[in-house]
Amino acid sequence: MPSAISRSARVAGALAEARAAYAKVNLKSQEIHKESSLSLPGGTTRNVIHFQPFPLIFESGNGSYLTDVDGHSYLDLCGEYSAGMFGHSHPVITKAMHSAIDSGFALGGVNKFEGRLAQLFCSRFSSIEKIRFSNSGTEANLTALALVKAYTKRNIIIVFKGGYHGGLATFGKDGKVTANSMNVPHNFVIAPYNDIKALGEVVAEHKNDLACIFLELMQGSSGCLPADIDFIKATRDKATEVGAVLMFDEVMTSRMSTGGLQKLLGVYSDMTTLGKYFGGGGQNFGAFGGKEEIMSIIEPGHPGGAYHSGTYNNNVTTMAAGVAVLEQVWTETAATELYAMGEWLQKELDRVSKEAGSILRVTGVGSLMTLHFSTKDVRSAADVQESLVGLKELFFFDMLKKGFFLAQRGMISLMTVTTKAELESFVEAVGQFLRERKDLVC
C-alpha cells in the first residue's frame, strides 16, 4: 500500500487534472457562475452546492435525470439532498400544484388542504398527535426548540458532535461551535454521539435545567452515520428520567418508512421534526409535531401560551403537494421498496469495494448513504474528517464524466423513480473507478 504522503500527492495531481478537464467541458456553467458571483457570494444562495472550480448549472430535470446548461445528462443520485425523493416533476405532484395555482394562491387565510395534510401526518406518525407546518427543516427545528423551552420552562438543549439541524444549528466533530458559526444563541450542550456513558454524565450534570435531548437518528450531513439502537434507547430513557423532551430530527430519516425511522426502530420521541420531500420536491416544506400536551402551548388563546405563525406556513401549493404525496405517492409499498433498494445498493457498493481491495466504505441507512475513502471504519464525524477528502472529490469528478451526479461530499439520496438497472450501471461505474484509480484507492 502506498504511504499516506505518496497517496496524498498522487491524489492531488489527479484531482488537479480532473478539475481542469471538468472546466474545459462546462464552459456555459463557468460563464454563468462567473456572472452570478458578481451578485451572489459564491455564485449561489446555498453553500452546500458550491464546489471548485465552479458548480454545475442545471437547465432541467426529468424523472431520474438532470441536464446541465452545457447539454450533459446525468443520472441524479443526489436527489436534491433527499428533498427530491419522487424524481423531477412527478406527474401526480405536478398536477396537484397546478390545480392549486389555478384555484388561486396567497389567499391570506385557512385553506382546504392544511387540515387534511395534518390529519395524514398524525395518522402515519404514532408519536405525532398534533402538528404545525413551516417552510424548511431548519425553520421547523428552530421553532420546535423554542417551543420545548417554553413548555418545560428550562433552557439547556443537549445536541451531539457532528449534528446538523440546519445552517443555524450545526455542531462540529470536536464538540465546539466555530467562531464563524451562525448558530442561534440557545444554550446548547454538545455531547459525544453514540456514547451512552457520556450521555448519562451530561444529562446528570444538567438535569435540573434540561429542556430537550435533540437527536438525528442518522447524522445525514456529517456522512450518513447511524445512531446505535442502544444509544437511541438511552436518549429515550434519560429524557423520561429527568422530565426533558426527547426530540428526533427526522428531516432526512423520515423516508425510511411511512412513519419514519422511529417506526422501524420502535423507539418514539415526544417531538419530531420533518422536512424535505413532503413538499413533493418542488415546494419548501418543514413541520414539527408531537404530544398534544406540548403542541397545545401554541393553541390560539392558550393561557400563557406561545405564538407561532408565518405567512407561508400554509402555502397553498405546498399543502396541496403534501396531500398528493401522502395520499397518492408515498405509499407503504413505495416506502418499503425504496428502503430495500437502498439496502441492496449499499451491499453492492461494499461488494465491489471488497473485490477491488479498496478503501471505499459505505455508511447509511436504507436509501440514504455516503461513500468514504478511509483506511479505518467510519463511525463518527471525526472519522469522516480524517478520511481522504481529496479522493472523494476525485471520485465526484470521475462520476460526472461517467454520467452520474451525486453530492460532492459522497452522499447518495435515492429517488423512487430510479430503476434497479440504472443503479446497476452506477455500481459498474464505481467498479471501473476503483480499477482505473487502483494506485490511489488500494
CSV table of C-alpha atoms in Angstrom, one decimal:
chain,number,residue,atom,x,y,z
A,1,MET,CA,0.0,0.0,0.0
A,2,PRO,CA,1.4,3.5,-0.9
A,3,SER,CA,2.4,5.7,2.0
A,4,ALA,CA,0.0,8.4,3.2
A,5,ILE,CA,2.3,11.1,1.7
A,6,SER,CA,2.7,9.4,-1.7
A,7,ARG,CA,-1.1,8.7,-1.9
A,8,SER,CA,-1.8,12.3,-1.0
A,9,ALA,CA,0.5,13.7,-3.6
A,10,ARG,CA,-0.9,11.4,-6.3
A,11,VAL,CA,-4.5,12.3,-5.4
A,12,ALA,CA,-3.6,16.0,-5.6
A,13,GLY,CA,-2.2,15.6,-9.0
A,14,ALA,CA,-5.1,13.5,-10.3
A,15,LEU,CA,-7.6,16.0,-8.8
A,16,ALA,CA,-5.9,18.9,-10.5
A,17,GLU,CA,-6.2,17.2,-13.8
A,18,ALA,CA,-9.9,16.2,-13.1
A,19,ARG,CA,-10.8,19.8,-12.3
A,20,ALA,CA,-9.1,21.1,-15.4
A,21,ALA,CA,-10.9,18.6,-17.6
A,22,TYR,CA,-14.2,19.5,-15.9
A,23,ALA,CA,-13.7,23.2,-16.6
A,24,LYS,CA,-13.0,22.5,-20.3
A,25,VAL,CA,-16.3,20.8,-21.0
A,26,ASN,CA,-18.5,23.1,-18.9
A,27,LEU,CA,-17.9,26.5,-20.4
A,28,LYS,CA,-21.5,27.7,-20.1
A,29,SER,CA,-21.7,26.7,-16.4
A,30,GLN,CA,-18.4,28.6,-15.9
A,31,GLU,CA,-19.7,31.7,-17.6
A,32,ILE,CA,-23.0,31.8,-15.7
A,33,HIS,CA,-21.2,31.2,-12.4
A,34,LYS,CA,-18.8,34.0,-13.1
A,35,GLU,CA,-21.6,36.4,-13.8
A,36,SER,CA,-23.7,35.2,-10.8
A,37,SER,CA,-20.7,35.7,-8.5
A,38,LEU,CA,-20.9,39.4,-9.1
A,39,SER,CA,-24.2,39.5,-7.1
A,40,LEU,CA,-24.2,36.2,-5.1
A,41,PRO,CA,-21.5,35.2,-2.7
A,42,GLY,CA,-20.0,32.1,-4.3
A,43,GLY,CA,-22.4,32.4,-7.2
A,44,THR,CA,-25.2,30.6,-5.4
A,45,THR,CA,-27.5,31.1,-2.5
A,46,ARG,CA,-26.6,27.7,-1.0
A,47,ASN,CA,-23.1,27.0,0.2
A,48,VAL,CA,-23.7,23.2,0.1
A,49,ILE,CA,-24.0,23.1,-3.7
A,50,HIS,CA,-20.9,25.1,-4.4
A,51,PHE,CA,-17.6,23.4,-5.4
A,52,GLN,CA,-14.4,24.2,-7.1
A,53,PRO,CA,-13.6,25.3,-9.7
A,54,PHE,CA,-17.3,26.2,-10.2
A,55,PRO,CA,-20.5,24.4,-9.7
A,56,LEU,CA,-22.6,22.9,-12.5
A,57,ILE,CA,-25.5,25.0,-13.6
A,58,PHE,CA,-28.6,22.8,-14.3
A,59,GLU,CA,-31.1,23.5,-17.1
A,60,SER,CA,-33.7,21.0,-16.3
A,61,GLY,CA,-34.7,17.7,-14.6
A,62,ASN,CA,-37.0,14.9,-15.8
A,63,GLY,CA,-37.7,11.7,-13.9
A,64,SER,CA,-34.4,10.4,-12.6
A,65,TYR,CA,-32.2,12.6,-14.9
A,66,LEU,CA,-30.7,16.1,-14.8
A,67,THR,CA,-29.4,18.2,-17.7
A,68,ASP,CA,-26.9,21.0,-17.3
A,69,VAL,CA,-26.6,24.1,-19.4
A,70,ASP,CA,-23.8,22.6,-21.5
A,71,GLY,CA,-26.1,19.7,-22.5
A,72,HIS,CA,-24.7,16.9,-20.3
A,73,SER,CA,-27.2,14.5,-18.9
A,74,TYR,CA,-26.7,12.8,-15.5
A,75,LEU,CA,-28.5,10.1,-13.5
A,76,ASP,CA,-29.4,12.0,-10.4
A,77,LEU,CA,-28.2,10.2,-7.3
A,78,CYS,CA,-28.2,13.4,-5.1
A,79,GLY,CA,-32.0,13.7,-5.1
A,80,GLU,CA,-31.8,17.3,-4.0
A,81,TYR,CA,-30.1,16.2,-0.8
A,82,SER,CA,-33.1,14.0,0.0
A,83,ALA,CA,-35.8,16.6,-0.8
A,84,GLY,CA,-36.3,15.3,-4.4
A,85,MET,CA,-37.3,11.8,-3.4
A,86,PHE,CA,-40.0,11.4,-6.1
A,87,GLY,CA,-37.9,12.5,-9.0
A,88,HIS,CA,-38.2,15.5,-11.1
A,89,SER,CA,-41.7,16.8,-12.0
A,90,HIS,CA,-43.7,13.8,-10.7
A,91,PRO,CA,-47.0,13.9,-12.7
A,92,VAL,CA,-49.2,13.4,-9.7
A,93,ILE,CA,-47.5,16.1,-7.7
A,94,THR,CA,-47.3,18.5,-10.6
A,95,LYS,CA,-51.0,18.1,-11.3
A,96,ALA,CA,-51.8,18.9,-7.6
A,97,MET,CA,-49.6,22.0,-7.7
A,98,HIS,CA,-51.1,23.3,-11.0
A,99,SER,CA,-54.6,22.7,-9.7
A,100,ALA,CA,-53.9,24.7,-6.6
A,101,ILE,CA,-52.4,27.5,-8.6
A,102,ASP,CA,-55.4,27.6,-10.9
A,103,SER,CA,-57.6,28.0,-7.8
A,104,GLY,CA,-55.7,31.0,-6.5
A,105,PHE,CA,-52.8,31.2,-4.1
A,106,ALA,CA,-51.6,33.6,-1.3
A,107,LEU,CA,-55.2,33.5,0.0
A,108,GLY,CA,-54.4,35.1,3.4
A,109,GLY,CA,-56.5,32.6,5.3
A,110,VAL,CA,-57.0,29.0,6.2
A,111,ASN,CA,-57.1,26.8,3.0
A,112,LYS,CA,-58.8,23.4,2.5
A,113,PHE,CA,-55.5,21.4,2.3
A,114,GLU,CA,-53.7,22.2,5.6
A,115,GLY,CA,-56.1,20.4,7.9
A,116,ARG,CA,-56.2,17.3,5.7
A,117,LEU,CA,-52.4,17.3,5.5
A,118,ALA,CA,-52.1,17.4,9.3
A,119,GLN,CA,-54.6,14.5,9.6
A,120,LEU,CA,-52.5,12.4,7.2
A,121,PHE,CA,-49.3,13.1,9.2
A,122,CYS,CA,-50.9,12.3,12.5
A,123,SER,CA,-52.3,9.0,11.2
A,124,ARG,CA,-48.8,7.9,10.0
A,125,PHE,CA,-46.6,9.0,12.8
A,126,SER,CA,-47.7,7.4,16.1
A,127,SER,CA,-45.7,9.9,18.1
A,128,ILE,CA,-47.3,12.9,16.5
A,129,GLU,CA,-50.7,13.8,18.0
A,130,LYS,CA,-50.7,17.4,16.6
A,131,ILE,CA,-48.5,19.1,14.0
A,132,ARG,CA,-47.7,22.5,12.6
A,133,PHE,CA,-46.1,23.5,9.3
A,134,SER,CA,-43.2,25.8,8.4
A,135,ASN,CA,-41.0,26.5,5.4
A,136,SER,CA,-38.0,24.3,5.9
A,137,GLY,CA,-36.4,21.7,8.1
A,138,THR,CA,-34.2,24.4,9.6
A,139,GLU,CA,-37.2,26.6,10.5
A,140,ALA,CA,-39.1,23.6,11.9
A,141,ASN,CA,-36.1,22.7,14.1
A,142,LEU,CA,-35.7,26.2,15.4
A,143,THR,CA,-39.4,26.7,16.1
A,144,ALA,CA,-39.6,23.3,17.9
A,145,LEU,CA,-36.6,24.1,20.1
A,146,ALA,CA,-38.2,27.4,21.2
A,147,LEU,CA,-41.5,25.5,21.8
A,148,VAL,CA,-40.0,22.8,24.1
A,149,LYS,CA,-38.2,25.5,26.1
A,150,ALA,CA,-41.5,27.3,26.6
A,151,TYR,CA,-43.2,24.1,27.5
A,152,THR,CA,-40.6,22.9,30.0
A,153,LYS,CA,-39.6,26.3,31.3
A,154,ARG,CA,-36.0,25.1,31.0
A,155,ASN,CA,-33.1,26.3,28.9
A,156,ILE,CA,-30.5,23.6,28.1
A,157,ILE,CA,-30.6,21.6,24.9
A,158,ILE,CA,-28.4,18.5,24.5
A,159,VAL,CA,-27.2,18.0,21.0
A,160,PHE,CA,-24.4,15.8,19.6
A,161,LYS,CA,-21.0,16.1,18.0
A,162,GLY,CA,-21.4,16.1,14.2
A,163,GLY,CA,-25.1,17.0,14.5
A,164,TYR,CA,-26.7,19.1,11.8
A,165,HIS,CA,-30.2,20.6,12.3
A,166,GLY,CA,-29.9,23.2,9.6
A,167,GLY,CA,-27.5,26.0,8.9
A,168,LEU,CA,-28.4,27.8,12.1
A,169,ALA,CA,-27.9,24.7,14.4
A,170,THR,CA,-24.8,22.8,13.3
A,171,PHE,CA,-22.2,21.2,15.6
A,172,GLY,CA,-18.7,20.1,14.6
A,173,LYS,CA,-16.8,16.9,15.1
A,174,ASP,CA,-14.9,18.2,18.1
A,175,GLY,CA,-17.9,19.4,20.0
A,176,LYS,CA,-17.2,23.0,19.5
A,177,VAL,CA,-19.0,25.8,17.8
A,178,THR,CA,-16.6,27.6,15.5
A,179,ALA,CA,-16.0,31.3,15.7
A,180,ASN,CA,-17.7,31.9,12.4
A,181,SER,CA,-20.8,29.8,13.2
A,182,MET,CA,-24.2,31.3,12.5
A,183,ASN,CA,-25.9,29.2,15.2
A,184,VAL,CA,-28.9,30.6,17.1
A,185,PRO,CA,-27.9,31.5,20.7
A,186,HIS,CA,-29.7,28.7,22.5
A,187,ASN,CA,-27.9,27.1,25.5
A,188,PHE,CA,-26.6,24.1,23.7
A,189,VAL,CA,-24.5,21.4,25.4
A,190,ILE,CA,-22.7,19.2,22.9
A,191,ALA,CA,-22.3,15.6,23.9
A,192,PRO,CA,-20.4,12.7,22.1
A,193,TYR,CA,-22.5,10.8,19.6
A,194,ASN,CA,-23.2,7.1,20.2
A,195,ASP,CA,-21.6,7.3,23.7
A,196,ILE,CA,-24.1,6.1,26.3
A,197,LYS,CA,-21.8,6.7,29.3
A,198,ALA,CA,-21.1,10.3,28.2
A,199,LEU,CA,-24.8,10.9,27.6
A,200,GLY,CA,-25.6,9.8,31.2
A,201,GLU,CA,-23.0,12.1,32.6
A,202,VAL,CA,-24.1,15.1,30.6
A,203,VAL,CA,-27.8,14.5,31.5
A,204,ALA,CA,-26.9,14.1,35.2
A,205,GLU,CA,-24.9,17.4,35.2
A,206,HIS,CA,-27.7,19.4,33.6
A,207,LYS,CA,-30.9,17.6,34.7
A,208,ASN,CA,-32.5,20.4,36.6
A,209,ASP,CA,-32.4,22.8,33.6
A,210,LEU,CA,-32.6,20.3,30.7
A,211,ALA,CA,-35.3,21.1,28.3
A,212,CYS,CA,-34.5,18.7,25.4
A,213,ILE,CA,-32.4,16.0,24.1
A,214,PHE,CA,-32.2,16.6,20.3
A,215,LEU,CA,-31.0,13.7,18.1
A,216,GLU,CA,-30.7,12.8,14.5
A,217,LEU,CA,-31.4,9.0,14.2
A,218,MET,CA,-28.7,9.1,11.5
A,219,GLN,CA,-26.4,12.1,11.1
A,220,GLY,CA,-27.0,12.9,7.5
A,221,SER,CA,-24.8,15.9,6.7
A,222,SER,CA,-21.9,14.5,8.7
A,223,GLY,CA,-21.7,11.4,6.5
A,224,CYS,CA,-24.9,9.3,7.0
A,225,LEU,CA,-23.8,7.9,10.3
A,226,PRO,CA,-26.5,5.9,12.0
A,227,ALA,CA,-27.1,6.2,15.7
A,228,ASP,CA,-26.8,2.8,17.6
A,229,ILE,CA,-30.1,1.4,18.7
A,230,ASP,CA,-28.9,1.1,22.3
A,231,PHE,CA,-27.9,4.8,22.2
A,232,ILE,CA,-31.3,5.8,20.9
A,233,LYS,CA,-33.0,3.9,23.6
A,234,ALA,CA,-30.7,5.6,26.2
A,235,THR,CA,-31.8,9.0,25.0
A,236,ARG,CA,-35.4,7.9,25.5
A,237,ASP,CA,-34.8,6.6,29.0
A,238,LYS,CA,-32.7,9.6,30.1
A,239,ALA,CA,-35.2,12.2,28.8
A,240,THR,CA,-38.0,10.4,30.6
A,241,GLU,CA,-35.9,10.1,33.8
A,242,VAL,CA,-35.3,13.8,34.2
A,243,GLY,CA,-38.5,15.2,32.7
A,244,ALA,CA,-36.9,16.5,29.5
A,245,VAL,CA,-38.4,16.4,26.0
A,246,LEU,CA,-36.9,13.9,23.6
A,247,MET,CA,-37.0,15.3,20.0
A,248,PHE,CA,-35.9,13.4,16.9
A,249,ASP,CA,-34.8,15.3,13.9
A,250,GLU,CA,-36.3,13.1,11.1
A,251,VAL,CA,-36.0,15.7,8.4
A,252,MET,CA,-33.9,13.2,6.4
A,253,THR,CA,-34.6,9.8,8.0
A,254,SER,CA,-38.5,10.0,7.9
A,255,ARG,CA,-38.2,8.5,4.5
A,256,MET,CA,-37.2,5.1,6.0
A,257,SER,CA,-40.9,4.2,6.4
A,258,THR,CA,-44.3,5.9,6.2
A,259,GLY,CA,-43.9,6.5,9.9
A,260,GLY,CA,-40.2,7.5,9.9
A,261,LEU,CA,-37.1,5.6,11.1
A,262,GLN,CA,-38.5,5.7,14.6
A,263,LYS,CA,-41.3,3.4,13.5
A,264,LEU,CA,-38.7,0.8,12.2
A,265,LEU,CA,-36.6,1.1,15.4
A,266,GLY,CA,-39.6,1.0,17.8
A,267,VAL,CA,-38.3,4.0,19.8
A,268,TYR,CA,-40.6,7.0,19.9
A,269,SER,CA,-39.9,10.7,20.7
A,270,ASP,CA,-42.0,13.3,22.4
A,271,MET,CA,-41.5,15.7,19.4
A,272,THR,CA,-40.4,15.1,15.8
A,273,THR,CA,-39.3,17.5,13.1
A,274,LEU,CA,-39.8,16.8,9.4
A,275,GLY,CA,-39.0,18.5,6.1
A,276,LYS,CA,-37.5,17.9,2.6
A,277,TYR,CA,-39.5,15.6,0.4
A,278,PHE,CA,-43.0,16.1,1.8
A,279,GLY,CA,-43.4,19.2,-0.3
A,280,GLY,CA,-43.0,16.9,-3.4
A,281,GLY,CA,-39.6,18.2,-4.3
A,282,GLY,CA,-40.9,21.4,-5.8
A,283,GLN,CA,-42.1,23.3,-2.7
A,284,ASN,CA,-40.4,24.4,0.5
A,285,PHE,CA,-41.6,22.3,3.5
A,286,GLY,CA,-41.0,21.9,7.2
A,287,ALA,CA,-43.1,20.5,10.1
A,288,PHE,CA,-42.9,19.8,13.8
A,289,GLY,CA,-45.2,17.8,15.9
A,290,GLY,CA,-45.6,15.6,18.9
A,291,LYS,CA,-47.6,15.2,22.1
A,292,GLU,CA,-50.7,17.2,22.3
A,293,GLU,CA,-49.7,18.5,25.7
A,294,ILE,CA,-46.6,20.1,24.2
A,295,MET,CA,-48.3,21.3,21.0
A,296,SER,CA,-51.1,22.9,23.0
A,297,ILE,CA,-48.7,25.7,24.0
A,298,ILE,CA,-49.3,27.3,20.6
A,299,GLU,CA,-53.1,26.8,20.5
A,300,PRO,CA,-54.6,30.3,20.0
A,301,GLY,CA,-55.8,31.6,23.3
A,302,HIS,CA,-53.9,29.1,25.4
A,303,PRO,CA,-53.2,30.7,28.8
A,304,GLY,CA,-49.6,31.7,29.0
A,305,GLY,CA,-49.0,30.1,25.6
A,306,ALA,CA,-46.6,30.9,22.8
A,307,TYR,CA,-47.3,32.4,19.4
A,308,HIS,CA,-46.5,30.6,16.1
A,309,SER,CA,-47.2,32.0,12.7
A,310,GLY,CA,-45.6,32.6,9.3
A,311,THR,CA,-47.0,33.9,6.0
A,312,TYR,CA,-46.1,30.8,4.0
A,313,ASN,CA,-46.6,28.2,6.7
A,314,ASN,CA,-49.8,27.1,4.9
A,315,ASN,CA,-48.7,28.0,1.3
A,316,VAL,CA,-51.4,26.6,-0.9
A,317,THR,CA,-49.2,24.8,-3.4
A,318,THR,CA,-47.1,23.2,-0.6
A,319,MET,CA,-50.2,22.0,1.2
A,320,ALA,CA,-51.7,20.6,-2.0
A,321,ALA,CA,-48.4,18.9,-3.0
A,322,GLY,CA,-48.1,17.4,0.5
A,323,VAL,CA,-51.6,16.0,0.4
A,324,ALA,CA,-50.9,14.4,-3.0
A,325,VAL,CA,-47.7,13.0,-1.7
A,326,LEU,CA,-49.2,11.3,1.3
A,327,GLU,CA,-52.5,10.2,-0.4
A,328,GLN,CA,-51.2,9.0,-3.7
A,329,VAL,CA,-47.4,8.8,-4.0
A,330,TRP,CA,-45.7,7.9,-0.7
A,331,THR,CA,-47.5,4.6,0.0
A,332,GLU,CA,-46.4,1.8,2.2
A,333,THR,CA,-45.3,-0.2,-0.8
A,334,ALA,CA,-43.2,2.8,-2.1
A,335,ALA,CA,-41.5,3.2,1.2
A,336,THR,CA,-40.7,-0.5,1.6
A,337,GLU,CA,-39.4,-0.8,-1.9
A,338,LEU,CA,-37.2,2.4,-1.6
A,339,TYR,CA,-35.7,1.2,1.7
A,340,ALA,CA,-34.9,-2.2,0.3
A,341,MET,CA,-33.4,-0.7,-2.9
A,342,GLY,CA,-31.1,1.4,-0.7
A,343,GLU,CA,-30.0,-1.6,1.4
A,344,TRP,CA,-29.3,-3.5,-1.8
A,345,LEU,CA,-27.2,-0.7,-3.2
A,346,GLN,CA,-25.1,-0.4,-0.1
A,347,LYS,CA,-24.4,-4.1,-0.1
A,348,GLU,CA,-23.4,-3.9,-3.8
A,349,LEU,CA,-21.1,-1.0,-3.3
A,350,ASP,CA,-19.5,-2.9,-0.4
A,351,ARG,CA,-19.1,-5.9,-2.6
A,352,VAL,CA,-17.3,-4.1,-5.4
A,353,SER,CA,-15.0,-2.3,-2.9
A,354,LYS,CA,-14.0,-5.6,-1.3
A,355,GLU,CA,-13.5,-7.3,-4.7
A,356,ALA,CA,-11.2,-4.4,-5.7
A,357,GLY,CA,-9.4,-4.5,-2.3
A,358,SER,CA,-10.1,-0.8,-2.0
A,359,ILE,CA,-10.5,1.6,0.9
A,360,LEU,CA,-14.0,2.7,-0.2
A,361,ARG,CA,-16.5,2.4,2.6
A,362,VAL,CA,-20.3,3.0,2.7
A,363,THR,CA,-22.3,4.2,5.6
A,364,GLY,CA,-26.0,4.9,5.8
A,365,VAL,CA,-29.5,3.6,6.4
A,366,GLY,CA,-31.8,2.5,3.6
A,367,SER,CA,-32.0,4.9,0.7
A,368,LEU,CA,-29.6,7.4,2.3
A,369,MET,CA,-25.8,6.7,2.2
A,370,THR,CA,-22.4,8.3,1.9
A,371,LEU,CA,-19.3,6.9,0.3
A,372,HIS,CA,-16.0,7.5,2.1
A,373,PHE,CA,-12.4,6.7,1.3
A,374,SER,CA,-10.8,5.7,4.6
A,375,THR,CA,-8.3,3.2,5.9
A,376,LYS,CA,-10.5,2.6,9.0
A,377,ASP,CA,-14.1,2.2,9.9
A,378,VAL,CA,-16.2,5.3,9.7
A,379,ARG,CA,-18.5,5.8,12.7
A,380,SER,CA,-18.2,9.4,13.7
A,381,ALA,CA,-17.9,12.9,12.2
A,382,ALA,CA,-14.3,12.9,13.3
A,383,ASP,CA,-13.7,9.7,11.3
A,384,VAL,CA,-15.2,11.4,8.2
A,385,GLN,CA,-12.9,14.4,8.7
A,386,GLU,CA,-9.9,12.1,8.9
A,387,SER,CA,-10.8,10.3,5.7
A,388,LEU,CA,-9.3,11.1,2.3
A,389,VAL,CA,-11.4,14.0,1.3
A,390,GLY,CA,-9.4,14.7,-1.9
A,391,LEU,CA,-10.0,11.2,-3.1
A,392,LYS,CA,-13.8,11.6,-2.5
A,393,GLU,CA,-13.7,14.8,-4.7
A,394,LEU,CA,-11.8,13.0,-7.4
A,395,PHE,CA,-14.5,10.3,-7.3
A,396,PHE,CA,-17.1,13.0,-7.7
A,397,PHE,CA,-15.5,14.4,-10.9
A,398,ASP,CA,-14.9,10.9,-12.3
A,399,MET,CA,-18.6,10.1,-11.8
A,400,LEU,CA,-19.6,13.3,-13.5
A,401,LYS,CA,-17.6,12.1,-16.6
A,402,LYS,CA,-19.4,8.8,-16.5
A,403,GLY,CA,-22.9,10.5,-16.3
A,404,PHE,CA,-23.7,10.3,-12.6
A,405,PHE,CA,-24.4,13.2,-10.3
A,406,LEU,CA,-24.2,12.8,-6.5
A,407,ALA,CA,-23.3,15.2,-3.7
A,408,GLN,CA,-19.6,16.1,-3.8
A,409,ARG,CA,-19.3,15.0,-0.2
A,410,GLY,CA,-20.2,11.5,-1.4
A,411,MET,CA,-23.8,11.5,-0.3
A,412,ILE,CA,-26.4,9.5,-2.2
A,413,SER,CA,-30.1,10.0,-1.8
A,414,LEU,CA,-32.2,7.6,-3.9
A,415,MET,CA,-35.4,8.5,-5.6
A,416,THR,CA,-38.5,6.3,-6.1
A,417,VAL,CA,-38.3,6.7,-9.9
A,418,THR,CA,-34.8,5.4,-10.2
A,419,THR,CA,-34.7,1.8,-11.5
A,420,LYS,CA,-32.5,-1.1,-10.4
A,421,ALA,CA,-31.0,-1.2,-13.8
A,422,GLU,CA,-29.9,2.4,-13.5
A,423,LEU,CA,-28.3,1.7,-10.1
A,424,GLU,CA,-26.6,-1.4,-11.5
A,425,SER,CA,-25.0,0.9,-14.1
A,426,PHE,CA,-23.8,3.1,-11.3
A,427,VAL,CA,-22.3,0.1,-9.4
A,428,GLU,CA,-20.5,-0.9,-12.5
A,429,ALA,CA,-19.1,2.7,-12.9
A,430,VAL,CA,-17.9,2.6,-9.3
A,431,GLY,CA,-16.1,-0.7,-10.0
A,432,GLN,CA,-14.5,0.9,-13.1
A,433,PHE,CA,-13.3,3.8,-11.0
A,434,LEU,CA,-11.8,1.5,-8.4
A,435,ARG,CA,-9.9,-0.3,-11.2
A,436,GLU,CA,-8.9,2.9,-13.0
A,437,ARG,CA,-7.7,4.5,-9.8
A,438,LYS,CA,-6.2,1.4,-8.2
A,439,ASP,CA,-3.0,3.1,-7.3
A,440,LEU,CA,-5.0,5.6,-5.2
A,441,VAL,CA,-7.8,3.5,-3.7
A,442,CYS,CA,-5.9,0.3,-2.7
